[in-house]
Amino acid sequence: HVVAGVPVPFSTVTATPSANTPLDTLCAGSSLGWRDVQPDVWFRFVPSTSGVATFTTCSVLSYDTSMVLYRGTCGNLTQIACNGDAFDPTGCQEFHAEIANFEVEGGETYYIRIGGFDNTVGTGTLTVSLCNISAWGSNAFGQCRVPATDHAFAAIAGGGDHAVGLL
């Protein structure tokens, strides 16, 4: 079980492949490079509140990872997002995996599947951040925005890199 803000170490070195090879179709601008015999590991994330989550394997000591996000129940999972080619020169390994600014619902279960590009294996760290505030703007970790499904605002005011929701 993954908790927002708490990095979780993982290893695919002794992992075995799971069934159902994920598809690149939901990986805008990136490639998973997933093979039928790709060793992978799974995690479960249940956000305590609705908001915007970022799932990342950014770690300077890690390897070329790929990540797939699912929703549903065991035996009936639906792939909802994926990434295999994120790039951040400020302390991440080359081609780490990152699903950023993804709207999540509090209490909903999300399954995170991590493997390596083209059957590579290694060790790494999964970190999930959750933003559930009523404003957003630029920060050291990128944008944090209010989900469209929140319906908390009657109007939005803003300028530059910052905005505030008005009731």
mmCIF file of C-alpha atoms in Angstrom:
data_model
loop_
_atom_site.group_PDB
_atom_site.id
_atom_site.type_symbol
_atom_site.label_atom_id
_atom_site.label_comp_id
_atom_site.label_asym_id
_atom_site.label_seq_id
_atom_site.Cartn_x
_atom_site.Cartn_y
_atom_site.Cartn_z
ATOM 1 C CA HIS A 1 0.000 0.000 0.000
ATOM 2 C CA VAL A 2 1.417 3.389 -1.054
ATOM 3 C CA VAL A 3 0.837 6.508 1.040
ATOM 4 C CA ALA A 4 1.106 9.943 -0.573
ATOM 5 C CA GLY A 5 4.396 11.621 0.248
ATOM 6 C CA VAL A 6 6.131 8.451 1.459
ATOM 7 C CA PRO A 7 8.727 7.056 -1.012
ATOM 8 C CA VAL A 8 8.490 3.275 -1.470
ATOM 9 C CA PRO A 9 11.556 1.287 -2.607
ATOM 10 C CA PHE A 10 11.032 -1.476 -5.164
ATOM 11 C CA SER A 11 12.996 -4.064 -7.106
ATOM 12 C CA THR A 12 12.137 -5.909 -10.306
ATOM 13 C CA VAL A 13 15.367 -7.937 -10.197
ATOM 14 C CA THR A 14 13.628 -11.097 -8.910
ATOM 15 C CA ALA A 15 10.100 -10.157 -10.065
ATOM 16 C CA THR A 16 8.091 -12.260 -12.503
ATOM 17 C CA PRO A 17 5.953 -11.056 -15.425
ATOM 18 C CA SER A 18 2.244 -10.412 -14.945
ATOM 19 C CA ALA A 19 -0.391 -11.325 -17.503
ATOM 20 C CA ASN A 20 -1.848 -8.800 -19.954
ATOM 21 C CA THR A 21 0.888 -6.694 -21.524
ATOM 22 C CA PRO A 22 -0.089 -3.000 -21.204
ATOM 23 C CA LEU A 23 -0.662 -0.877 -24.300
ATOM 24 C CA ASP A 24 1.143 2.343 -25.249
ATOM 25 C CA THR A 25 -2.118 3.934 -26.460
ATOM 26 C CA LEU A 26 -2.590 5.950 -23.240
ATOM 27 C CA CYS A 27 1.082 7.007 -23.089
ATOM 28 C CA ALA A 28 0.973 10.318 -24.909
ATOM 29 C CA GLY A 29 4.461 11.236 -26.065
ATOM 30 C CA SER A 30 6.189 8.215 -24.545
ATOM 31 C CA SER A 31 6.751 4.517 -25.029
ATOM 32 C CA LEU A 32 6.582 1.772 -22.423
ATOM 33 C CA GLY A 33 8.811 -0.633 -24.325
ATOM 34 C CA TRP A 34 6.949 -3.386 -22.451
ATOM 35 C CA ARG A 35 7.518 -7.001 -23.532
ATOM 36 C CA ASP A 36 5.327 -10.066 -22.913
ATOM 37 C CA VAL A 37 7.882 -11.411 -20.451
ATOM 38 C CA GLN A 38 8.565 -8.088 -18.655
ATOM 39 C CA PRO A 39 9.203 -8.552 -14.913
ATOM 40 C CA ASP A 40 7.026 -6.107 -12.962
ATOM 41 C CA VAL A 41 5.868 -5.136 -9.478
ATOM 42 C CA TRP A 42 2.491 -3.806 -8.339
ATOM 43 C CA PHE A 43 1.400 -1.247 -5.752
ATOM 44 C CA ARG A 44 -1.973 -0.070 -4.485
ATOM 45 C CA PHE A 45 -2.835 3.583 -3.803
ATOM 46 C CA VAL A 46 -6.064 4.739 -2.140
ATOM 47 C CA PRO A 47 -6.105 8.532 -1.793
ATOM 48 C CA SER A 48 -7.697 9.811 1.395
ATOM 49 C CA THR A 49 -9.245 12.707 -0.514
ATOM 50 C CA SER A 50 -9.942 13.688 -4.104
ATOM 51 C CA GLY A 51 -7.261 15.754 -5.779
ATOM 52 C CA VAL A 52 -4.449 15.657 -8.289
ATOM 53 C CA ALA A 53 -1.747 13.006 -7.947
ATOM 54 C CA THR A 54 1.677 12.574 -9.468
ATOM 55 C CA PHE A 55 3.185 9.070 -9.598
ATOM 56 C CA THR A 56 6.943 9.011 -10.249
ATOM 57 C CA THR A 57 9.981 6.717 -10.222
ATOM 58 C CA CYS A 58 12.360 9.692 -10.230
ATOM 59 C CA SER A 59 15.546 8.606 -8.452
ATOM 60 C CA VAL A 60 19.081 9.306 -9.599
ATOM 61 C CA LEU A 61 20.143 5.752 -8.668
ATOM 62 C CA SER A 62 17.328 3.954 -10.534
ATOM 63 C CA TYR A 63 16.986 2.515 -14.056
ATOM 64 C CA ASP A 64 14.834 3.152 -17.176
ATOM 65 C CA THR A 65 11.366 2.423 -15.769
ATOM 66 C CA SER A 66 7.892 2.207 -17.270
ATOM 67 C CA MET A 67 4.676 2.714 -15.283
ATOM 68 C CA VAL A 68 1.028 1.831 -15.882
ATOM 69 C CA LEU A 69 -1.929 3.015 -13.796
ATOM 70 C CA TYR A 70 -5.097 0.923 -13.459
ATOM 71 C CA ARG A 71 -8.510 1.244 -11.843
ATOM 72 C CA GLY A 72 -10.965 -1.551 -11.056
ATOM 73 C CA THR A 73 -10.804 -4.799 -9.139
ATOM 74 C CA CYS A 74 -8.394 -7.712 -9.359
ATOM 75 C CA GLY A 75 -9.298 -9.707 -12.440
ATOM 76 C CA ASN A 76 -11.130 -6.728 -13.938
ATOM 77 C CA LEU A 77 -8.598 -3.901 -14.170
ATOM 78 C CA THR A 78 -8.771 -1.072 -16.703
ATOM 79 C CA GLN A 79 -5.601 0.681 -17.837
ATOM 80 C CA ILE A 80 -6.169 4.433 -17.367
ATOM 81 C CA ALA A 81 -2.724 6.022 -17.817
ATOM 82 C CA CYS A 82 0.913 5.173 -18.502
ATOM 83 C CA ASN A 83 4.350 6.653 -19.050
ATOM 84 C CA GLY A 84 7.774 5.352 -19.917
ATOM 85 C CA ASP A 85 9.826 8.343 -20.990
ATOM 86 C CA ALA A 86 9.700 11.218 -18.506
ATOM 87 C CA PHE A 87 12.716 13.481 -18.423
ATOM 88 C CA ASP A 88 13.923 15.678 -15.574
ATOM 89 C CA PRO A 89 17.612 16.638 -15.443
ATOM 90 C CA THR A 90 17.404 17.702 -11.769
ATOM 91 C CA GLY A 91 18.152 14.436 -10.005
ATOM 92 C CA CYS A 92 16.158 11.788 -11.866
ATOM 93 C CA GLN A 93 17.508 8.881 -13.859
ATOM 94 C CA GLU A 94 17.243 9.197 -17.619
ATOM 95 C CA PHE A 95 13.784 8.100 -18.830
ATOM 96 C CA HIS A 96 12.145 7.577 -15.468
ATOM 97 C CA ALA A 97 8.387 7.008 -15.469
ATOM 98 C CA GLU A 98 5.981 9.710 -14.334
ATOM 99 C CA ILE A 99 2.223 10.147 -14.530
ATOM 100 C CA ALA A 100 1.725 13.777 -13.540
ATOM 101 C CA ASN A 101 -1.343 15.814 -12.620
ATOM 102 C CA PHE A 102 -3.713 12.860 -12.695
ATOM 103 C CA GLU A 103 -7.131 13.464 -11.121
ATOM 104 C CA VAL A 104 -7.909 10.898 -8.416
ATOM 105 C CA GLU A 105 -11.014 10.305 -6.317
ATOM 106 C CA GLY A 106 -10.786 9.883 -2.564
ATOM 107 C CA GLY A 107 -11.432 6.294 -1.477
ATOM 108 C CA GLU A 108 -10.974 4.890 -5.018
ATOM 109 C CA THR A 109 -8.305 2.186 -5.427
ATOM 110 C CA TYR A 110 -5.591 2.733 -8.040
ATOM 111 C CA TYR A 111 -3.095 0.022 -9.008
ATOM 112 C CA ILE A 112 0.407 1.031 -10.097
ATOM 113 C CA ARG A 113 2.412 -1.418 -12.228
ATOM 114 C CA ILE A 114 6.147 -0.790 -12.663
ATOM 115 C CA GLY A 115 8.524 -2.520 -15.051
ATOM 116 C CA GLY A 116 11.540 -1.591 -17.126
ATOM 117 C CA PHE A 117 11.941 -0.504 -20.712
ATOM 118 C CA ASP A 118 12.666 -3.448 -23.040
ATOM 119 C CA ASN A 119 12.879 -6.046 -20.226
ATOM 120 C CA THR A 120 15.428 -4.156 -18.126
ATOM 121 C CA VAL A 121 15.314 -4.776 -14.385
ATOM 122 C CA GLY A 122 16.628 -2.904 -11.385
ATOM 123 C CA THR A 123 15.803 -1.136 -8.175
ATOM 124 C CA GLY A 124 14.075 2.186 -7.671
ATOM 125 C CA THR A 125 11.676 4.264 -5.649
ATOM 126 C CA LEU A 126 7.998 5.004 -6.253
ATOM 127 C CA THR A 127 6.701 8.294 -4.883
ATOM 128 C CA VAL A 128 3.114 9.499 -5.069
ATOM 129 C CA SER A 129 2.277 13.098 -4.288
ATOM 130 C CA LEU A 130 -1.300 14.263 -3.761
ATOM 131 C CA CYS A 131 -2.451 17.854 -4.049
ATOM 132 C CA ASN A 132 -5.868 18.666 -2.648
ATOM 133 C CA ILE A 133 -5.720 22.432 -2.223
ATOM 134 C CA SER A 134 -8.021 25.125 -3.567
ATOM 135 C CA ALA A 135 -5.443 27.001 -5.605
ATOM 136 C CA TRP A 136 -2.537 26.155 -7.824
ATOM 137 C CA GLY A 137 0.617 27.602 -9.256
ATOM 138 C CA SER A 138 4.194 26.875 -10.174
ATOM 139 C CA ASN A 139 6.341 25.207 -7.572
ATOM 140 C CA ALA A 140 9.489 23.101 -7.423
ATOM 141 C CA PHE A 141 7.487 19.997 -8.323
ATOM 142 C CA GLY A 142 5.460 21.413 -11.233
ATOM 143 C CA GLN A 143 1.845 22.449 -11.431
ATOM 144 C CA CYS A 144 -0.752 21.553 -8.845
ATOM 145 C CA ARG A 145 -4.294 22.148 -10.045
ATOM 146 C CA VAL A 146 -7.839 21.665 -8.825
ATOM 147 C CA PRO A 147 -9.655 18.738 -10.459
ATOM 148 C CA ALA A 148 -12.477 19.701 -12.802
ATOM 149 C CA THR A 149 -14.676 17.215 -10.935
ATOM 150 C CA ASP A 150 -14.242 19.120 -7.655
ATOM 151 C CA HIS A 151 -17.035 21.624 -8.486
ATOM 152 C CA ALA A 152 -15.852 23.795 -5.617
ATOM 153 C CA PHE A 153 -15.616 27.102 -7.457
ATOM 154 C CA ALA A 154 -18.079 29.514 -8.980
ATOM 155 C CA ALA A 155 -15.284 31.472 -10.658
ATOM 156 C CA ILE A 156 -11.539 31.361 -11.139
ATOM 157 C CA ALA A 157 -9.321 34.417 -10.873
ATOM 158 C CA GLY A 158 -5.686 34.397 -11.777
ATOM 159 C CA GLY A 159 -2.779 35.762 -13.669
ATOM 160 C CA GLY A 160 0.724 34.664 -14.507
ATOM 161 C CA ASP A 161 1.515 31.351 -12.863
ATOM 162 C CA HIS A 162 -1.035 31.509 -10.050
ATOM 163 C CA ALA A 163 -4.784 31.281 -9.677
ATOM 164 C CA VAL A 164 -7.271 31.322 -6.823
ATOM 165 C CA GLY A 165 -10.726 29.778 -6.755
ATOM 166 C CA LEU A 166 -13.566 32.060 -5.706
ATOM 167 C CA LEU A 167 -16.736 30.723 -4.096
#
